[in-house]
Coordinates of C-alpha atoms and ligand atoms in Angstrom, one line a residue:
A1 CA -43.5 90.7 -120.9
V2 CA -40.3 92.1 -122.1
Y3 CA -41.0 95.5 -120.8
V4 CA -42.0 94.4 -117.3
S5 CA -39.3 91.8 -116.9
H6 CA -35.7 92.3 -116.4
K7 CA -34.5 89.2 -118.3
T8 CA -35.8 87.5 -121.2
N9 CA -34.3 84.0 -122.0
G10 CA -34.5 81.9 -125.3
V11 CA -33.8 78.6 -123.6
A12 CA -31.4 77.4 -126.4
R13 CA -28.8 79.3 -128.3
I14 CA -30.4 79.3 -131.6
H15 CA -33.9 80.3 -130.0
T16 CA -32.4 83.2 -128.2
E17 CA -30.8 84.4 -131.5
I18 CA -34.0 84.2 -133.2
L19 CA -35.7 86.4 -130.4
K20 CA -32.8 88.9 -130.9
S21 CA -33.0 88.9 -134.7
H22 CA -36.7 88.5 -135.4
T23 CA -39.3 87.7 -133.0
L24 CA -38.5 90.5 -130.6
R25 CA -36.1 92.5 -132.8
E26 CA -37.2 96.1 -131.8
W27 CA -37.3 95.1 -128.0
Y28 CA -33.9 93.8 -128.2
Q29 CA -32.7 97.1 -129.8
L30 CA -34.4 99.0 -127.0
Y31 CA -33.2 96.6 -124.1
P32 CA -30.1 94.5 -125.4
E33 CA -28.9 94.0 -121.8
R34 CA -32.2 92.1 -120.9
F35 CA -31.6 89.2 -123.6
V36 CA -29.7 86.1 -122.3
N37 CA -29.5 82.5 -123.0
K38 CA -29.8 79.8 -120.6
T39 CA -30.0 76.5 -122.5
N40 CA -32.5 74.2 -120.6
G41 CA -31.4 71.3 -118.9
I42 CA -32.9 68.0 -117.4
T43 CA -32.1 66.4 -113.9
Q44 CA -29.8 63.4 -114.2
R45 CA -31.4 62.0 -111.0
R46 CA -34.7 61.1 -112.7
W47 CA -33.4 60.8 -116.3
L48 CA -30.3 58.6 -115.6
G49 CA -30.1 57.4 -111.9
L50 CA -33.7 56.5 -111.6
C51 CA -34.9 55.5 -114.8
N52 CA -31.6 53.6 -116.1
P53 CA -30.0 51.9 -113.0
A54 CA -28.0 49.6 -115.0
L55 CA -26.2 52.4 -117.1
A56 CA -26.1 54.4 -114.1
S57 CA -24.0 51.7 -112.2
M58 CA -21.9 51.2 -115.3
I59 CA -21.2 55.0 -115.5
T60 CA -20.3 55.1 -111.7
E61 CA -18.0 52.1 -112.1
L62 CA -16.1 53.4 -115.1
L63 CA -15.7 57.0 -113.9
G64 CA -14.5 55.5 -110.4
S65 CA -17.0 57.9 -108.6
D66 CA -20.7 58.7 -108.4
R67 CA -20.0 62.5 -108.6
W68 CA -21.9 62.7 -111.9
I69 CA -25.1 62.5 -109.7
T70 CA -24.5 66.1 -108.5
D71 CA -21.8 67.1 -111.4
L72 CA -22.8 66.0 -114.8
S73 CA -20.0 67.5 -116.5
E74 CA -18.2 64.3 -114.9
L75 CA -19.7 62.3 -118.0
A76 CA -16.8 63.6 -120.3
G77 CA -14.7 61.2 -118.5
L78 CA -16.5 58.2 -120.6
R79 CA -14.8 59.4 -123.8
R80 CA -11.6 57.5 -122.9
Y81 CA -13.8 54.2 -123.4
A82 CA -15.1 55.0 -127.0
D83 CA -12.9 52.3 -128.4
D84 CA -13.1 49.7 -125.5
T85 CA -15.2 46.9 -126.9
A86 CA -15.6 45.4 -123.6
V87 CA -17.5 48.6 -122.4
L88 CA -19.3 48.9 -125.7
D89 CA -20.6 45.2 -125.2
R90 CA -22.0 46.1 -121.8
L91 CA -23.5 49.3 -123.1
I92 CA -25.3 47.0 -126.0
R93 CA -26.4 44.6 -123.3
I94 CA -27.8 47.2 -121.1
K95 CA -29.8 48.8 -124.0
Q96 CA -31.0 45.3 -124.8
E97 CA -32.3 44.5 -121.4
N98 CA -34.0 48.1 -121.3
K99 CA -35.9 47.1 -124.7
R100 CA -36.8 43.8 -123.0
R101 CA -38.3 45.8 -120.0
L102 CA -40.2 48.3 -122.4
C103 CA -41.5 45.4 -124.4
E104 CA -43.1 43.7 -121.4
H105 CA -44.6 47.0 -120.2
I106 CA -45.9 47.6 -123.7
K107 CA -47.5 44.2 -123.9
R108 CA -49.2 44.3 -120.4
H109 CA -50.3 48.1 -120.8
D110 CA -51.1 48.3 -124.6
G111 CA -51.5 44.8 -125.6
I112 CA -48.9 45.1 -128.6
S113 CA -46.1 42.7 -129.1
L114 CA -42.8 43.9 -130.1
N115 CA -39.5 42.3 -130.6
P116 CA -36.7 43.5 -128.4
E117 CA -34.0 42.5 -131.2
F118 CA -35.4 45.3 -133.4
L119 CA -33.8 48.8 -133.7
F120 CA -36.0 51.1 -131.6
D121 CA -36.7 54.2 -133.2
I122 CA -38.6 56.6 -130.8
Q123 CA -40.6 59.8 -131.1
V124 CA -42.1 60.7 -127.9
K125 CA -43.4 64.5 -127.2
R126 CA -46.7 66.4 -127.3
L127 CA -48.6 65.9 -130.6
H128 CA -48.0 69.1 -132.5
E129 CA -47.9 69.9 -136.3
Y130 CA -44.6 71.7 -135.7
K131 CA -42.9 68.7 -134.0
R132 CA -43.9 66.9 -137.5
Q133 CA -45.1 63.3 -136.1
L134 CA -46.7 63.6 -139.7
L135 CA -43.5 63.5 -141.2
N136 CA -42.2 60.4 -139.3
A137 CA -45.6 58.8 -140.1
L138 CA -45.1 59.4 -143.9
S139 CA -41.5 58.2 -144.0
I140 CA -42.6 54.8 -142.4
I141 CA -45.2 54.7 -145.2
D142 CA -42.4 55.3 -147.9
I143 CA -40.2 52.8 -146.1
Y144 CA -43.0 50.2 -146.1
F145 CA -43.3 50.7 -149.8
G146 CA -39.5 50.6 -150.5
I147 CA -39.2 47.3 -148.7
K148 CA -42.1 45.7 -150.5
E149 CA -41.0 46.9 -154.0
G150 CA -37.1 45.8 -153.3
R151 CA -35.9 49.4 -153.4
I152 CA -35.0 49.3 -149.9
E153 CA -32.5 46.2 -149.3
N154 CA -30.9 44.9 -146.1
F155 CA -33.1 46.9 -143.9
T156 CA -32.6 46.3 -140.2
P157 CA -35.6 45.3 -138.6
T158 CA -36.8 48.5 -136.9
A159 CA -39.9 49.2 -134.2
F160 CA -41.0 52.6 -134.7
L161 CA -42.4 53.9 -131.5
F162 CA -44.7 57.0 -130.9
G163 CA -46.1 58.5 -127.6
A164 CA -48.0 61.8 -127.5
K165 CA -50.9 63.5 -126.0
A166 CA -52.9 66.0 -128.1
A167 CA -54.8 68.8 -126.7
P168 CA -58.6 68.0 -126.5
G169 CA -59.7 70.3 -129.3
Y170 CA -56.7 69.7 -131.8
Y171 CA -58.5 67.8 -134.4
R172 CA -55.7 67.7 -136.7
A173 CA -53.5 66.3 -134.1
K174 CA -55.9 63.5 -133.4
G175 CA -56.1 62.9 -137.2
I176 CA -52.3 62.1 -137.0
I177 CA -52.6 59.7 -134.1
K178 CA -55.4 58.1 -136.0
L179 CA -53.2 57.7 -139.2
I180 CA -50.3 56.2 -137.1
G181 CA -52.7 53.8 -135.7
E182 CA -53.8 52.8 -139.2
I183 CA -50.1 52.6 -140.5
A184 CA -49.5 50.1 -137.4
R185 CA -52.7 48.1 -138.6
V186 CA -51.6 47.8 -142.2
V187 CA -47.9 47.0 -141.4
D188 CA -48.8 44.5 -138.7
S189 CA -51.3 42.6 -140.9
D190 CA -48.8 42.3 -143.8
P191 CA -46.9 39.0 -143.5
G192 CA -44.3 40.3 -146.1
V193 CA -42.9 42.9 -143.8
K194 CA -43.8 41.6 -140.3
N195 CA -40.1 40.6 -139.7
L196 CA -38.8 44.0 -140.7
L197 CA -41.1 46.6 -139.5
S198 CA -43.4 47.3 -136.5
V199 CA -45.3 50.6 -135.7
A200 CA -46.7 51.2 -132.5
F201 CA -48.3 54.2 -130.6
V202 CA -48.5 53.7 -126.8
Q203 CA -51.3 55.0 -124.9
N204 CA -51.3 57.7 -122.2
Y205 CA -47.6 58.9 -122.6
N206 CA -46.5 60.5 -119.6
V207 CA -43.4 61.1 -117.5
S208 CA -43.7 57.5 -115.9
Y209 CA -44.1 56.1 -119.6
A210 CA -41.0 58.3 -120.5
E211 CA -38.9 56.6 -118.0
L212 CA -39.3 53.3 -119.6
L213 CA -39.0 54.7 -123.0
M214 CA -35.9 56.9 -122.8
P215 CA -33.5 54.1 -121.6
A216 CA -34.7 51.7 -124.6
A217 CA -34.3 54.0 -127.6
D218 CA -31.4 53.5 -130.3
V219 CA -32.7 56.4 -132.4
S220 CA -34.0 59.7 -131.0
E221 CA -36.4 61.6 -133.3
Q222 CA -36.2 65.3 -133.1
I223 CA -37.5 66.4 -136.5
S224 CA -39.2 69.8 -135.8
T225 CA -39.2 72.4 -138.8
A226 CA -36.1 74.3 -138.2
G227 CA -36.8 77.5 -136.0
T228 CA -40.0 76.3 -134.4
E229 CA -38.6 74.0 -131.4
A230 CA -37.5 76.5 -128.8
S231 CA -35.2 73.9 -127.0
G232 CA -36.7 70.5 -126.4
T233 CA -35.6 68.5 -123.3
G234 CA -36.7 65.1 -124.5
N235 CA -33.7 65.3 -127.1
M236 CA -31.5 65.6 -123.9
K237 CA -33.2 62.6 -121.9
L238 CA -32.8 60.3 -125.0
A239 CA -29.2 61.4 -125.7
L240 CA -28.3 61.0 -121.9
N241 CA -29.6 57.4 -122.4
G242 CA -27.4 56.5 -125.2
A243 CA -29.6 57.1 -128.3
V244 CA -28.3 58.9 -131.4
T245 CA -30.3 61.9 -132.7
L246 CA -31.9 61.9 -135.9
G247 CA -32.9 65.5 -136.1
T248 CA -33.2 69.0 -137.7
Y249 CA -30.8 71.9 -136.8
D250 CA -33.2 73.3 -134.2
G251 CA -33.4 74.0 -130.6
A252 CA -31.0 72.2 -128.4
N253 CA -30.4 69.6 -130.9
I254 CA -27.7 71.9 -132.4
E255 CA -25.9 72.1 -129.0
I256 CA -26.2 68.5 -128.3
V257 CA -24.4 67.3 -131.6
E258 CA -22.0 70.2 -131.0
Q259 CA -21.1 68.4 -127.6
A260 CA -21.6 64.9 -128.8
G261 CA -20.2 65.2 -132.5
E262 CA -21.9 65.6 -135.6
E263 CA -20.4 62.3 -136.7
N264 CA -22.2 60.6 -134.0
N265 CA -25.5 61.9 -134.9
Y266 CA -27.9 62.4 -138.0
I267 CA -28.6 65.8 -138.8
F268 CA -30.8 66.5 -141.9
G269 CA -33.0 69.2 -143.6
L270 CA -33.2 72.8 -144.2
R271 CA -31.8 75.2 -141.5
V272 CA -33.6 78.0 -140.5
E273 CA -32.3 80.6 -142.7
E274 CA -33.1 78.3 -145.6
I275 CA -36.7 77.8 -144.4
D276 CA -37.0 81.5 -144.3
K277 CA -35.6 82.0 -147.7
L278 CA -37.8 79.4 -149.2
R279 CA -41.0 80.3 -147.4
P280 CA -42.4 83.1 -149.9
S281 CA -42.1 80.7 -153.0
Y282 CA -42.6 77.6 -151.4
N283 CA -44.8 75.1 -153.5
P284 CA -45.4 71.7 -152.1
R285 CA -47.6 70.7 -154.9
Q286 CA -44.8 70.9 -157.2
L287 CA -42.6 68.5 -155.1
Y288 CA -46.0 66.2 -155.0
E289 CA -46.2 66.4 -158.9
S290 CA -42.4 66.0 -159.5
N291 CA -41.6 63.3 -156.8
P292 CA -43.4 59.9 -157.5
R293 CA -42.3 58.6 -154.0
I294 CA -43.9 61.7 -152.3
R295 CA -47.0 61.2 -154.5
R296 CA -47.4 57.7 -153.8
V297 CA -47.3 58.3 -150.1
L298 CA -49.6 61.2 -149.9
D299 CA -52.2 59.6 -152.0
T300 CA -52.5 56.8 -149.3
L301 CA -54.3 59.6 -147.4
I302 CA -57.1 59.6 -149.8
D303 CA -57.0 56.3 -151.8
G304 CA -58.4 54.0 -149.2
T305 CA -55.1 52.5 -148.1
F306 CA -55.9 53.8 -144.3
D307 CA -59.5 54.0 -142.9
D308 CA -60.2 57.2 -141.1
G309 CA -63.7 55.8 -140.0
G310 CA -65.5 58.1 -142.3
T311 CA -64.5 61.3 -140.7
G312 CA -62.6 62.8 -143.5
V313 CA -59.6 63.7 -141.1
F314 CA -57.1 62.0 -143.5
Q315 CA -58.4 64.2 -146.3
D316 CA -57.8 67.3 -144.1
L317 CA -54.2 66.0 -143.4
Y318 CA -53.8 65.7 -147.2
D319 CA -55.2 69.1 -147.8
S320 CA -53.2 70.8 -145.1
L321 CA -49.9 69.7 -147.1
L322 CA -51.1 70.5 -150.7
K323 CA -53.9 73.2 -150.3
G324 CA -53.6 75.0 -147.0
A325 CA -56.2 77.3 -146.3
S326 CA -57.1 81.1 -146.4
W327 CA -55.4 81.5 -143.2
H328 CA -52.1 79.5 -143.7
A329 CA -50.0 78.5 -146.4
P330 CA -49.9 74.7 -147.7
D331 CA -47.4 72.4 -145.8
Q332 CA -46.5 75.3 -143.5
Y333 CA -44.0 73.2 -141.7
F334 CA -42.2 72.0 -144.7
L335 CA -42.6 68.4 -144.4
L336 CA -42.3 67.8 -148.2
A337 CA -39.2 70.0 -148.4
D338 CA -37.4 68.0 -145.9
F339 CA -38.9 64.5 -146.9
E340 CA -36.0 63.1 -149.1
S341 CA -33.3 64.3 -146.8
Y342 CA -35.0 62.9 -143.8
L343 CA -35.3 59.5 -145.5
D344 CA -31.7 59.5 -146.5
A345 CA -30.6 60.2 -142.8
K346 CA -33.1 57.5 -141.5
L347 CA -31.9 54.9 -143.9
R348 CA -28.2 55.9 -143.2
V349 CA -28.9 55.3 -139.4
N350 CA -30.5 52.0 -140.2
R351 CA -27.3 51.0 -142.3
D352 CA -25.0 52.2 -139.6
Y353 CA -26.8 50.2 -136.9
R354 CA -25.6 47.0 -138.5
D355 CA -22.0 47.8 -137.3
R356 CA -22.8 47.2 -133.6
Y357 CA -19.6 48.4 -132.3
G358 CA -19.6 51.4 -134.5
F359 CA -23.0 52.3 -133.4
A360 CA -22.5 51.7 -129.6
R361 CA -19.4 53.9 -129.9
K362 CA -21.8 56.8 -131.1
C363 CA -24.2 56.2 -128.2
L364 CA -21.3 56.2 -125.6
L365 CA -20.1 59.6 -127.1
N366 CA -23.5 60.9 -126.8
I367 CA -23.7 59.9 -123.1
A368 CA -20.3 61.4 -122.6
G369 CA -21.4 64.7 -124.3
C370 CA -24.5 65.3 -122.1
G371 CA -22.5 67.0 -119.4
M372 CA -23.9 70.4 -119.9
F373 CA -27.5 69.3 -120.2
S374 CA -28.1 69.0 -116.4
S375 CA -30.9 71.2 -115.0
D376 CA -28.2 71.9 -112.1
R377 CA -26.1 73.8 -114.6
A378 CA -29.1 75.6 -116.1
I379 CA -30.4 76.5 -112.7
K380 CA -26.8 77.8 -111.5
E381 CA -26.8 80.1 -114.4
Y382 CA -30.2 81.4 -113.6
A383 CA -29.1 82.0 -110.0
D384 CA -26.0 83.7 -111.1
E385 CA -26.9 85.6 -114.0
I386 CA -30.7 86.2 -113.6
W387 CA -31.9 86.0 -110.1
G388 CA -28.4 87.3 -108.6
I389 CA -28.7 84.9 -105.6
S390 CA -25.5 83.3 -106.3
D391 CA -23.8 81.7 -102.8
Q392 CA -20.5 82.7 -103.8
Ligands
LIG1 C1 -39.6 65.5 -121.5 C2 -41.0 65.4 -121.7 C3 -41.7 66.1 -122.6 C4 -40.8 67.3 -123.4 O1 -40.5 66.6 -124.6 P1 -39.9 67.2 -126.0 O2 -39.4 66.3 -126.8 O3 -38.8 68.1 -125.5 O4 -41.1 68.0 -126.5 C5 -43.0 65.9 -122.8 N1 -43.8 64.9 -122.2 C6 -43.0 64.1 -121.3 C7 -43.9 63.2 -120.7 C8 -41.6 64.4 -120.9 O5 -41.3 63.6 -120.1

C-alpha cells in the first residue's frame, strides 16, 4: 500500500510516529516524504449540535455566536468561563438532564433501571481485547470487593456503562460481554452495594445509541494498551460533550489532554516505550502471585462467583491472562501491568467528582479544548496537504 500510494497517514500523532519508527520503518526510510499525520476528527454537527441541543445552546449563548458549528476552534472562547459558577451550574444541570434522558431510554430499551444521580462512567466502542473492556470489568470487581471490605470508603455512587458489538466469530469478545453481564447480575442482587454501584451493558450499541450516551457521560473510558489504538474518535465525542478522560497515553488521548490540560483528565499506565521495554520479560503470573487483589479478582473467573453457563469461556479469559497459548504470550495487552495504576486513577476521579464545581471546571475545559478535533479541520488538511484540492 505504501508503494502504490503517495501518502500514508497515521491518524494521530503517536501512531504516525510508531509507523515511521517501527511498523513501516524501512518504507519510511525509502519514502520519508510520503508519511504525514492528519489527526482524526468528528463532526460537531452530529456530536454536539444534534445530540446535545441544551449544551449547544449554552455554548452559542456564551460565545455570542454559533460560528462553532462551522469553526470548532471557536470553543477556545469558553475558557474564560472556567471559574464562573453560574456557568458551571448550568453545565451540571445539562449533564443531569442528559443522564435522565439516557436512563429513560435504557429503561425502555434494555429494561434496566439506573439512578441519574450517580456518576456515569462510560466505555462504548467495538469489543476488542486491545481496547481492554476486560480491564474495566476486572476493576469493577476490585471496587466491589473494596467497598464490601471497607477498603474503599466514601465511594461516590457510580453507574458503569458499557456498549459494544463483537464480531460474530470473536469467541473471547463474547466471553467478555458475558462476564460484564454476570458482574451486573451479582452487583445488582447485592443489597450491600446497590446504593453505590450499578453495572449495565446496553444492547445493540450503534450511532443512534451513542448520540444518547455521549452527552450523559461524566467519565470517558479510553484504556487501550499504549501503542494499540491508532487514534480513537469516541474519545473526542465524549470530551466534546464534557466528559473527563480516564485513559492511557495512546492514540488521540494524548492530543486531547494536551489541548484540555493533563490536570483536567486522568492519564494512567505504562507508555508505549515502557510496554516495548517490558514485553520480553513480562510475567503476569508473578503479578497474580504477589498481588492479593489481582489474585482475588482473577480467581472469580474460575471459582464459581460468575456463571458462564458451562461454556468454559471464563476459564479461557483466565488462561489468556495467565497462560497464553503457543501463538501468543499471556496477557498480551498488559491488563495486569496497568491494573493498580488504573484503579488508583479510577478512584481519584471518583473522589474528585465530589467537588462538583472543581469537576465541572474540568468538564468545561475539556469542551473548550476540543477545537482541533473537528472533521472539518481533518478534511481541510487532507484537501490541502494530501489531495492537493485546496480552493485557495
Ligand atoms: C465513534 C464510534 C465508534 C468509535 O469509537 P472508538 O472509541 O473510537 O473506538 C464506534 N462505534 C460507534 C457507534 C461510534 O459512534
